[in-house]
């Protein structure tokens, strides 16, 4: 699947064109963002830019430190000029997203909300032409996991506690919580689903990012980058 690596590289380098000097940028998490951090390092050095970044995960923070990108946080900078992040699925018509396969959904949603512009980098396999249909990650307070799981089944979902090879027991997020990956099959009304999920006590955040993305860079199999903009 070499084209995917090339697609990630291409969208990363296209997305850093949005970056201006003397700005504060939110940086998402995941494999595509890894290329964004590299492209950002190159751009900052080449243009001698003065930027600061707010990372959305411990992994991103470590990478930014390695690349010498100056860090800041939302206490110092509650308003960001731009945030760039990956996604697990993008609905073509609305640019609604599912995010959180890397477990950083809560910080990603906070950072995206703090940004004046939210840009997404994906490959073409992540574009959904007929509505969102991948599993929705839901971050939950560990104490409430059993109850929330039961409620998710009641509203038609199939929840699974996220576990990973190499670690016994559930994955713990950077916020000290668990993640339930919930299969809703086809998501007909994402707004309604989001409201229902958010109304459950103990749900910290969901991976549904609705009407948030302003621009999506799509890396295509033929090496080109397609740019989608959300209609306001
Ligand atoms: C991290 O929690 C996620 O939201 C990622 O942004 C998303 O899973 C995309 O990651 P990849 O670029 O690794 O596919």
PDB file of C-alpha atoms and ligand atoms in Angstrom:
ATOM      1  CA  UNK A   1       0.000   0.000   0.000  1.00  0.00           C
ATOM      2  CA  UNK A   2       2.796   2.375  -0.908  1.00  0.00           C
ATOM      3  CA  UNK A   3       0.414   4.908  -2.419  1.00  0.00           C
ATOM      4  CA  UNK A   4      -1.027   5.543   1.039  1.00  0.00           C
ATOM      5  CA  UNK A   5       2.355   6.622   2.397  1.00  0.00           C
ATOM      6  CA  UNK A   6       2.804   8.881  -0.621  1.00  0.00           C
ATOM      7  CA  UNK A   7      -0.734  10.226  -0.132  1.00  0.00           C
ATOM      8  CA  UNK A   8       0.028  11.024   3.519  1.00  0.00           C
ATOM      9  CA  UNK A   9       3.219  12.816   2.518  1.00  0.00           C
ATOM     10  CA  UNK A  10       1.388  14.787  -0.181  1.00  0.00           C
ATOM     11  CA  UNK A  11      -1.486  15.973   2.026  1.00  0.00           C
ATOM     12  CA  UNK A  12       0.928  16.871   4.803  1.00  0.00           C
ATOM     13  CA  UNK A  13       2.983  19.092   2.558  1.00  0.00           C
ATOM     14  CA  UNK A  14      -0.151  20.674   1.033  1.00  0.00           C
ATOM     15  CA  UNK A  15      -1.666  21.388   4.466  1.00  0.00           C
ATOM     16  CA  UNK A  16       1.363  23.252   5.825  1.00  0.00           C
ATOM     17  CA  UNK A  17       0.809  25.878   3.105  1.00  0.00           C
ATOM     18  CA  UNK A  18      -1.920  27.162   5.449  1.00  0.00           C
ATOM     19  CA  UNK A  19       0.657  28.080   8.089  1.00  0.00           C
ATOM     20  CA  UNK A  20       1.668  31.714   8.496  1.00  0.00           C
ATOM     21  CA  UNK A  21       4.491  33.313  10.460  1.00  0.00           C
ATOM     22  CA  UNK A  22       3.892  34.264  14.121  1.00  0.00           C
ATOM     23  CA  UNK A  23       0.953  31.924  14.624  1.00  0.00           C
ATOM     24  CA  UNK A  24      -0.080  29.221  17.081  1.00  0.00           C
ATOM     25  CA  UNK A  25      -1.042  25.856  15.594  1.00  0.00           C
ATOM     26  CA  UNK A  26      -2.881  22.863  17.068  1.00  0.00           C
ATOM     27  CA  UNK A  27      -1.364  19.564  15.975  1.00  0.00           C
ATOM     28  CA  UNK A  28      -3.481  16.401  15.928  1.00  0.00           C
ATOM     29  CA  UNK A  29      -2.384  12.795  16.303  1.00  0.00           C
ATOM     30  CA  UNK A  30      -1.830   9.714  14.177  1.00  0.00           C
ATOM     31  CA  UNK A  31       0.145   8.418  11.217  1.00  0.00           C
ATOM     32  CA  UNK A  32      -0.776  11.189   8.784  1.00  0.00           C
ATOM     33  CA  UNK A  33      -0.013  13.876  11.344  1.00  0.00           C
ATOM     34  CA  UNK A  34       3.463  12.357  11.684  1.00  0.00           C
ATOM     35  CA  UNK A  35       4.078  13.552   8.099  1.00  0.00           C
ATOM     36  CA  UNK A  36       2.547  16.945   8.948  1.00  0.00           C
ATOM     37  CA  UNK A  37       5.056  17.384  11.781  1.00  0.00           C
ATOM     38  CA  UNK A  38       7.905  16.584   9.397  1.00  0.00           C
ATOM     39  CA  UNK A  39       6.598  19.012   6.765  1.00  0.00           C
ATOM     40  CA  UNK A  40       6.147  21.636   9.454  1.00  0.00           C
ATOM     41  CA  UNK A  41       9.727  21.244  10.652  1.00  0.00           C
ATOM     42  CA  UNK A  42      10.984  21.722   7.072  1.00  0.00           C
ATOM     43  CA  UNK A  43       8.772  24.766   6.507  1.00  0.00           C
ATOM     44  CA  UNK A  44       9.702  26.442   9.792  1.00  0.00           C
ATOM     45  CA  UNK A  45      13.425  26.011   9.091  1.00  0.00           C
ATOM     46  CA  UNK A  46      13.209  27.081   5.453  1.00  0.00           C
ATOM     47  CA  UNK A  47      11.063  30.167   6.029  1.00  0.00           C
ATOM     48  CA  UNK A  48      12.544  30.981   9.432  1.00  0.00           C
ATOM     49  CA  UNK A  49       9.011  31.035  10.857  1.00  0.00           C
ATOM     50  CA  UNK A  50       8.223  31.803  14.464  1.00  0.00           C
ATOM     51  CA  UNK A  51       5.383  29.439  15.387  1.00  0.00           C
ATOM     52  CA  UNK A  52       4.280  27.586  18.489  1.00  0.00           C
ATOM     53  CA  UNK A  53       2.317  24.365  18.622  1.00  0.00           C
ATOM     54  CA  UNK A  54      -0.278  22.800  20.918  1.00  0.00           C
ATOM     55  CA  UNK A  55      -0.042  18.982  20.672  1.00  0.00           C
ATOM     56  CA  UNK A  56      -3.145  16.816  21.135  1.00  0.00           C
ATOM     57  CA  UNK A  57      -1.407  13.749  22.567  1.00  0.00           C
ATOM     58  CA  UNK A  58       1.706  12.634  24.385  1.00  0.00           C
ATOM     59  CA  UNK A  59       2.869  10.971  21.165  1.00  0.00           C
ATOM     60  CA  UNK A  60       2.528  14.206  19.171  1.00  0.00           C
ATOM     61  CA  UNK A  61       4.210  16.172  21.942  1.00  0.00           C
ATOM     62  CA  UNK A  62       7.216  13.824  21.859  1.00  0.00           C
ATOM     63  CA  UNK A  63       7.484  14.120  18.064  1.00  0.00           C
ATOM     64  CA  UNK A  64       7.260  17.926  18.193  1.00  0.00           C
ATOM     65  CA  UNK A  65       9.994  18.047  20.831  1.00  0.00           C
ATOM     66  CA  UNK A  66      12.178  15.768  18.667  1.00  0.00           C
ATOM     67  CA  UNK A  67      11.698  18.115  15.708  1.00  0.00           C
ATOM     68  CA  UNK A  68      12.460  21.205  17.790  1.00  0.00           C
ATOM     69  CA  UNK A  69       8.991  22.731  17.376  1.00  0.00           C
ATOM     70  CA  UNK A  70       8.280  25.106  20.303  1.00  0.00           C
ATOM     71  CA  UNK A  71       5.383  23.940  22.444  1.00  0.00           C
ATOM     72  CA  UNK A  72       2.682  25.955  24.114  1.00  0.00           C
ATOM     73  CA  UNK A  73      -0.704  25.135  25.644  1.00  0.00           C
ATOM     74  CA  UNK A  74      -4.302  26.344  25.775  1.00  0.00           C
ATOM     75  CA  UNK A  75      -3.737  28.226  29.040  1.00  0.00           C
ATOM     76  CA  UNK A  76      -1.164  30.456  27.343  1.00  0.00           C
ATOM     77  CA  UNK A  77      -3.015  30.465  24.021  1.00  0.00           C
ATOM     78  CA  UNK A  78      -6.744  29.749  24.355  1.00  0.00           C
ATOM     79  CA  UNK A  79      -7.272  30.762  20.729  1.00  0.00           C
ATOM     80  CA  UNK A  80      -5.364  28.992  17.967  1.00  0.00           C
ATOM     81  CA  UNK A  81      -4.921  30.251  14.417  1.00  0.00           C
ATOM     82  CA  UNK A  82      -5.189  26.798  12.877  1.00  0.00           C
ATOM     83  CA  UNK A  83      -5.395  23.118  13.803  1.00  0.00           C
ATOM     84  CA  UNK A  84      -4.337  20.276  11.501  1.00  0.00           C
ATOM     85  CA  UNK A  85      -5.374  16.690  12.185  1.00  0.00           C
ATOM     86  CA  UNK A  86      -6.129  13.324  10.594  1.00  0.00           C
ATOM     87  CA  UNK A  87      -9.473  11.499  10.595  1.00  0.00           C
ATOM     88  CA  UNK A  88     -10.794   7.953  10.357  1.00  0.00           C
ATOM     89  CA  UNK A  89     -13.673   8.839   8.050  1.00  0.00           C
ATOM     90  CA  UNK A  90     -14.921  11.989   6.294  1.00  0.00           C
ATOM     91  CA  UNK A  91     -18.461  12.337   4.957  1.00  0.00           C
ATOM     92  CA  UNK A  92     -18.095  13.820   1.494  1.00  0.00           C
ATOM     93  CA  UNK A  93     -21.160  16.056   1.518  1.00  0.00           C
ATOM     94  CA  UNK A  94     -20.906  17.597   4.996  1.00  0.00           C
ATOM     95  CA  UNK A  95     -17.232  17.051   5.938  1.00  0.00           C
ATOM     96  CA  UNK A  96     -18.492  15.518   9.186  1.00  0.00           C
ATOM     97  CA  UNK A  97     -15.803  13.290  10.682  1.00  0.00           C
ATOM     98  CA  UNK A  98     -15.227  10.239  12.812  1.00  0.00           C
ATOM     99  CA  UNK A  99     -11.962  10.489  14.758  1.00  0.00           C
ATOM    100  CA  UNK A 100     -10.258   8.746  17.642  1.00  0.00           C
ATOM    101  CA  UNK A 101      -8.725   5.534  16.336  1.00  0.00           C
ATOM    102  CA  UNK A 102      -5.547   6.759  18.038  1.00  0.00           C
ATOM    103  CA  UNK A 103      -7.409   7.430  21.283  1.00  0.00           C
ATOM    104  CA  UNK A 104      -6.732  11.191  21.348  1.00  0.00           C
ATOM    105  CA  UNK A 105     -10.292  12.296  20.476  1.00  0.00           C
ATOM    106  CA  UNK A 106     -10.982  14.455  23.534  1.00  0.00           C
ATOM    107  CA  UNK A 107      -7.882  16.623  23.247  1.00  0.00           C
ATOM    108  CA  UNK A 108      -8.316  16.690  19.478  1.00  0.00           C
ATOM    109  CA  UNK A 109     -11.853  18.027  19.801  1.00  0.00           C
ATOM    110  CA  UNK A 110     -10.794  20.660  22.333  1.00  0.00           C
ATOM    111  CA  UNK A 111      -7.922  21.826  20.130  1.00  0.00           C
ATOM    112  CA  UNK A 112     -10.100  21.843  16.987  1.00  0.00           C
ATOM    113  CA  UNK A 113     -12.728  23.910  18.819  1.00  0.00           C
ATOM    114  CA  UNK A 114     -10.086  26.386  19.994  1.00  0.00           C
ATOM    115  CA  UNK A 115      -8.864  26.918  16.417  1.00  0.00           C
ATOM    116  CA  UNK A 116     -10.156  29.526  13.991  1.00  0.00           C
ATOM    117  CA  UNK A 117      -9.577  27.090  11.135  1.00  0.00           C
ATOM    118  CA  UNK A 118      -9.626  23.278  11.267  1.00  0.00           C
ATOM    119  CA  UNK A 119      -7.860  21.379   8.485  1.00  0.00           C
ATOM    120  CA  UNK A 120      -7.983  17.624   7.948  1.00  0.00           C
ATOM    121  CA  UNK A 121      -5.498  15.371   6.136  1.00  0.00           C
ATOM    122  CA  UNK A 122      -6.646  11.953   4.873  1.00  0.00           C
ATOM    123  CA  UNK A 123      -6.253   9.493   2.007  1.00  0.00           C
ATOM    124  CA  UNK A 124      -9.093   8.783  -0.408  1.00  0.00           C
ATOM    125  CA  UNK A 125     -10.059   5.487   1.303  1.00  0.00           C
ATOM    126  CA  UNK A 126     -11.390   7.515   4.218  1.00  0.00           C
ATOM    127  CA  UNK A 127     -13.976   9.411   2.190  1.00  0.00           C
ATOM    128  CA  UNK A 128     -17.544   8.163   2.750  1.00  0.00           C
ATOM    129  CA  UNK A 129     -19.876   9.012  -0.101  1.00  0.00           C
ATOM    130  CA  UNK A 130     -23.044   7.794   1.600  1.00  0.00           C
ATOM    131  CA  UNK A 131     -22.745   8.752   5.255  1.00  0.00           C
ATOM    132  CA  UNK A 132     -20.487   7.840   8.154  1.00  0.00           C
ATOM    133  CA  UNK A 133     -20.269   4.111   8.902  1.00  0.00           C
ATOM    134  CA  UNK A 134     -17.082   3.338  10.861  1.00  0.00           C
ATOM    135  CA  UNK A 135     -17.020   2.538  14.591  1.00  0.00           C
ATOM    136  CA  UNK A 136     -17.373   5.612  16.790  1.00  0.00           C
ATOM    137  CA  UNK A 137     -14.854   5.849  19.651  1.00  0.00           C
ATOM    138  CA  UNK A 138     -16.393   7.077  22.896  1.00  0.00           C
ATOM    139  CA  UNK A 139     -14.118   8.114  25.778  1.00  0.00           C
ATOM    140  CA  UNK A 140     -15.634   7.193  29.133  1.00  0.00           C
ATOM    141  CA  UNK A 141     -14.829   7.602  32.813  1.00  0.00           C
ATOM    142  CA  UNK A 142     -13.712   4.062  33.831  1.00  0.00           C
ATOM    143  CA  UNK A 143     -16.178   3.879  36.747  1.00  0.00           C
ATOM    144  CA  UNK A 144     -19.141   4.267  34.377  1.00  0.00           C
ATOM    145  CA  UNK A 145     -18.034   1.828  31.663  1.00  0.00           C
ATOM    146  CA  UNK A 146     -20.532  -0.949  32.448  1.00  0.00           C
ATOM    147  CA  UNK A 147     -23.506   1.388  32.645  1.00  0.00           C
ATOM    148  CA  UNK A 148     -22.525   3.312  29.506  1.00  0.00           C
ATOM    149  CA  UNK A 149     -21.996   0.039  27.613  1.00  0.00           C
ATOM    150  CA  UNK A 150     -25.524  -1.050  28.548  1.00  0.00           C
ATOM    151  CA  UNK A 151     -27.012   2.267  27.394  1.00  0.00           C
ATOM    152  CA  UNK A 152     -25.096   2.112  24.124  1.00  0.00           C
ATOM    153  CA  UNK A 153     -26.656  -1.269  23.383  1.00  0.00           C
ATOM    154  CA  UNK A 154     -30.078   0.210  24.185  1.00  0.00           C
ATOM    155  CA  UNK A 155     -29.613   2.883  21.545  1.00  0.00           C
ATOM    156  CA  UNK A 156     -28.610   0.313  18.925  1.00  0.00           C
ATOM    157  CA  UNK A 157     -24.820   0.263  19.253  1.00  0.00           C
ATOM    158  CA  UNK A 158     -22.386  -2.605  19.705  1.00  0.00           C
ATOM    159  CA  UNK A 159     -19.698  -1.362  22.110  1.00  0.00           C
ATOM    160  CA  UNK A 160     -16.294  -2.953  22.596  1.00  0.00           C
ATOM    161  CA  UNK A 161     -13.794  -1.898  25.238  1.00  0.00           C
ATOM    162  CA  UNK A 162     -10.568  -0.973  23.478  1.00  0.00           C
ATOM    163  CA  UNK A 163      -7.591  -3.189  24.327  1.00  0.00           C
ATOM    164  CA  UNK A 164      -4.221  -3.349  22.615  1.00  0.00           C
ATOM    165  CA  UNK A 165      -1.522  -5.957  22.077  1.00  0.00           C
ATOM    166  CA  UNK A 166       1.360  -5.546  24.464  1.00  0.00           C
ATOM    167  CA  UNK A 167      -0.766  -4.213  27.274  1.00  0.00           C
ATOM    168  CA  UNK A 168      -2.988  -6.242  29.554  1.00  0.00           C
ATOM    169  CA  UNK A 169      -6.431  -4.789  30.095  1.00  0.00           C
ATOM    170  CA  UNK A 170      -8.014  -1.689  28.586  1.00  0.00           C
ATOM    171  CA  UNK A 171      -6.194   1.120  26.810  1.00  0.00           C
ATOM    172  CA  UNK A 172      -5.928   4.170  29.104  1.00  0.00           C
ATOM    173  CA  UNK A 173      -6.207   7.532  27.334  1.00  0.00           C
ATOM    174  CA  UNK A 174      -3.939  10.531  28.010  1.00  0.00           C
ATOM    175  CA  UNK A 175      -6.793  11.725  30.263  1.00  0.00           C
ATOM    176  CA  UNK A 176      -6.875   8.515  32.322  1.00  0.00           C
ATOM    177  CA  UNK A 177     -10.097   7.162  30.772  1.00  0.00           C
ATOM    178  CA  UNK A 178     -11.248   4.136  28.761  1.00  0.00           C
ATOM    179  CA  UNK A 179     -12.474   3.981  25.173  1.00  0.00           C
ATOM    180  CA  UNK A 180     -15.487   2.092  23.887  1.00  0.00           C
ATOM    181  CA  UNK A 181     -15.472   1.571  20.118  1.00  0.00           C
ATOM    182  CA  UNK A 182     -19.109   1.477  19.133  1.00  0.00           C
ATOM    183  CA  UNK A 183     -20.466  -0.075  15.964  1.00  0.00           C
ATOM    184  CA  UNK A 184     -23.662   1.714  14.901  1.00  0.00           C
ATOM    185  CA  UNK A 185     -23.380   0.350  11.338  1.00  0.00           C
ATOM    186  CA  UNK A 186     -24.807   3.184   9.244  1.00  0.00           C
ATOM    187  CA  UNK A 187     -25.103   6.510  11.088  1.00  0.00           C
ATOM    188  CA  UNK A 188     -28.268   8.104   9.692  1.00  0.00           C
ATOM    189  CA  UNK A 189     -28.465  11.122  11.968  1.00  0.00           C
ATOM    190  CA  UNK A 190     -25.035  11.962  13.424  1.00  0.00           C
ATOM    191  CA  UNK A 191     -26.376  15.063  15.239  1.00  0.00           C
ATOM    192  CA  UNK A 192     -29.024  13.028  17.043  1.00  0.00           C
ATOM    193  CA  UNK A 193     -26.518  10.302  17.895  1.00  0.00           C
ATOM    194  CA  UNK A 194     -24.047  12.856  19.239  1.00  0.00           C
ATOM    195  CA  UNK A 195     -26.745  14.381  21.470  1.00  0.00           C
ATOM    196  CA  UNK A 196     -27.720  10.974  22.837  1.00  0.00           C
ATOM    197  CA  UNK A 197     -24.150   9.938  23.520  1.00  0.00           C
ATOM    198  CA  UNK A 198     -23.271  13.218  25.189  1.00  0.00           C
ATOM    199  CA  UNK A 199     -26.310  12.972  27.450  1.00  0.00           C
ATOM    200  CA  UNK A 200     -24.994   9.811  29.145  1.00  0.00           C
ATOM    201  CA  UNK A 201     -23.289  10.532  32.485  1.00  0.00           C
ATOM    202  CA  UNK A 202     -19.657   9.403  32.335  1.00  0.00           C
ATOM    203  CA  UNK A 203     -19.251   9.984  28.600  1.00  0.00           C
ATOM    204  CA  UNK A 204     -16.318  12.364  28.310  1.00  0.00           C
ATOM    205  CA  UNK A 205     -16.290  12.849  24.545  1.00  0.00           C
ATOM    206  CA  UNK A 206     -17.220  11.166  21.287  1.00  0.00           C
ATOM    207  CA  UNK A 207     -15.327  10.737  18.044  1.00  0.00           C
ATOM    208  CA  UNK A 208     -18.076  12.463  16.046  1.00  0.00           C
ATOM    209  CA  UNK A 209     -16.693  15.809  14.838  1.00  0.00           C
ATOM    210  CA  UNK A 210     -19.719  17.463  13.256  1.00  0.00           C
ATOM    211  CA  UNK A 211     -19.585  20.681  11.218  1.00  0.00           C
ATOM    212  CA  UNK A 212     -16.070  21.302  12.494  1.00  0.00           C
ATOM    213  CA  UNK A 213     -13.726  20.674   9.549  1.00  0.00           C
ATOM    214  CA  UNK A 214     -13.269  23.728   7.329  1.00  0.00           C
ATOM    215  CA  UNK A 215     -10.976  22.169   4.753  1.00  0.00           C
ATOM    216  CA  UNK A 216     -10.035  18.566   3.942  1.00  0.00           C
ATOM    217  CA  UNK A 217      -6.934  17.537   1.977  1.00  0.00           C
ATOM    218  CA  UNK A 218      -7.501  14.177   0.310  1.00  0.00           C
ATOM    219  CA  UNK A 219      -4.477  12.249  -0.933  1.00  0.00           C
ATOM    220  CA  UNK A 220      -5.436  10.242  -4.005  1.00  0.00           C
ATOM    221  CA  UNK A 221      -4.101   7.001  -5.401  1.00  0.00           C
ATOM    222  CA  UNK A 222      -2.854   8.840  -8.514  1.00  0.00           C
ATOM    223  CA  UNK A 223      -0.635  11.087  -6.377  1.00  0.00           C
ATOM    224  CA  UNK A 224      -2.812  14.202  -6.563  1.00  0.00           C
ATOM    225  CA  UNK A 225      -4.317  16.085  -3.629  1.00  0.00           C
ATOM    226  CA  UNK A 226      -7.988  17.029  -3.755  1.00  0.00           C
ATOM    227  CA  UNK A 227      -9.144  19.928  -1.580  1.00  0.00           C
ATOM    228  CA  UNK A 228     -12.677  19.898  -0.127  1.00  0.00           C
ATOM    229  CA  UNK A 229     -14.134  22.942   1.610  1.00  0.00           C
ATOM    230  CA  UNK A 230     -17.162  22.927   3.917  1.00  0.00           C
ATOM    231  CA  UNK A 231     -20.139  24.922   2.676  1.00  0.00           C
ATOM    232  CA  UNK A 232     -21.161  27.374   5.402  1.00  0.00           C
TER     233      UNK A 232
HETATM  234  C1  LIG B   1      -6.287   9.986  16.733  1.00  0.00           C
HETATM  235  O1  LIG B   1      -7.013   9.842  17.907  1.00  0.00           O
HETATM  236  C2  LIG B   1      -7.195  10.016  15.559  1.00  0.00           C
HETATM  237  O2  LIG B   1      -8.265  10.885  15.646  1.00  0.00           O
HETATM  238  C3  LIG B   1      -6.440  10.221  14.266  1.00  0.00           C
HETATM  239  O3  LIG B   1      -6.422  11.550  13.873  1.00  0.00           O
HETATM  240  C4  LIG B   1      -7.133   9.417  13.231  1.00  0.00           C
HETATM  241  O4  LIG B   1      -7.304   8.130  13.778  1.00  0.00           O
HETATM  242  C5  LIG B   1      -6.339   9.318  11.945  1.00  0.00           C
HETATM  243  O5  LIG B   1      -5.143   8.670  12.155  1.00  0.00           O
HETATM  244  P1  LIG B   1      -4.246   8.115  10.988  1.00  0.00           P
HETATM  245  O6  LIG B   1      -3.729   9.300  10.236  1.00  0.00           O
HETATM  246  O7  LIG B   1      -3.165   7.363  11.720  1.00  0.00           O
HETATM  247  O8  LIG B   1      -5.088   7.211  10.146  1.00  0.00           O
END
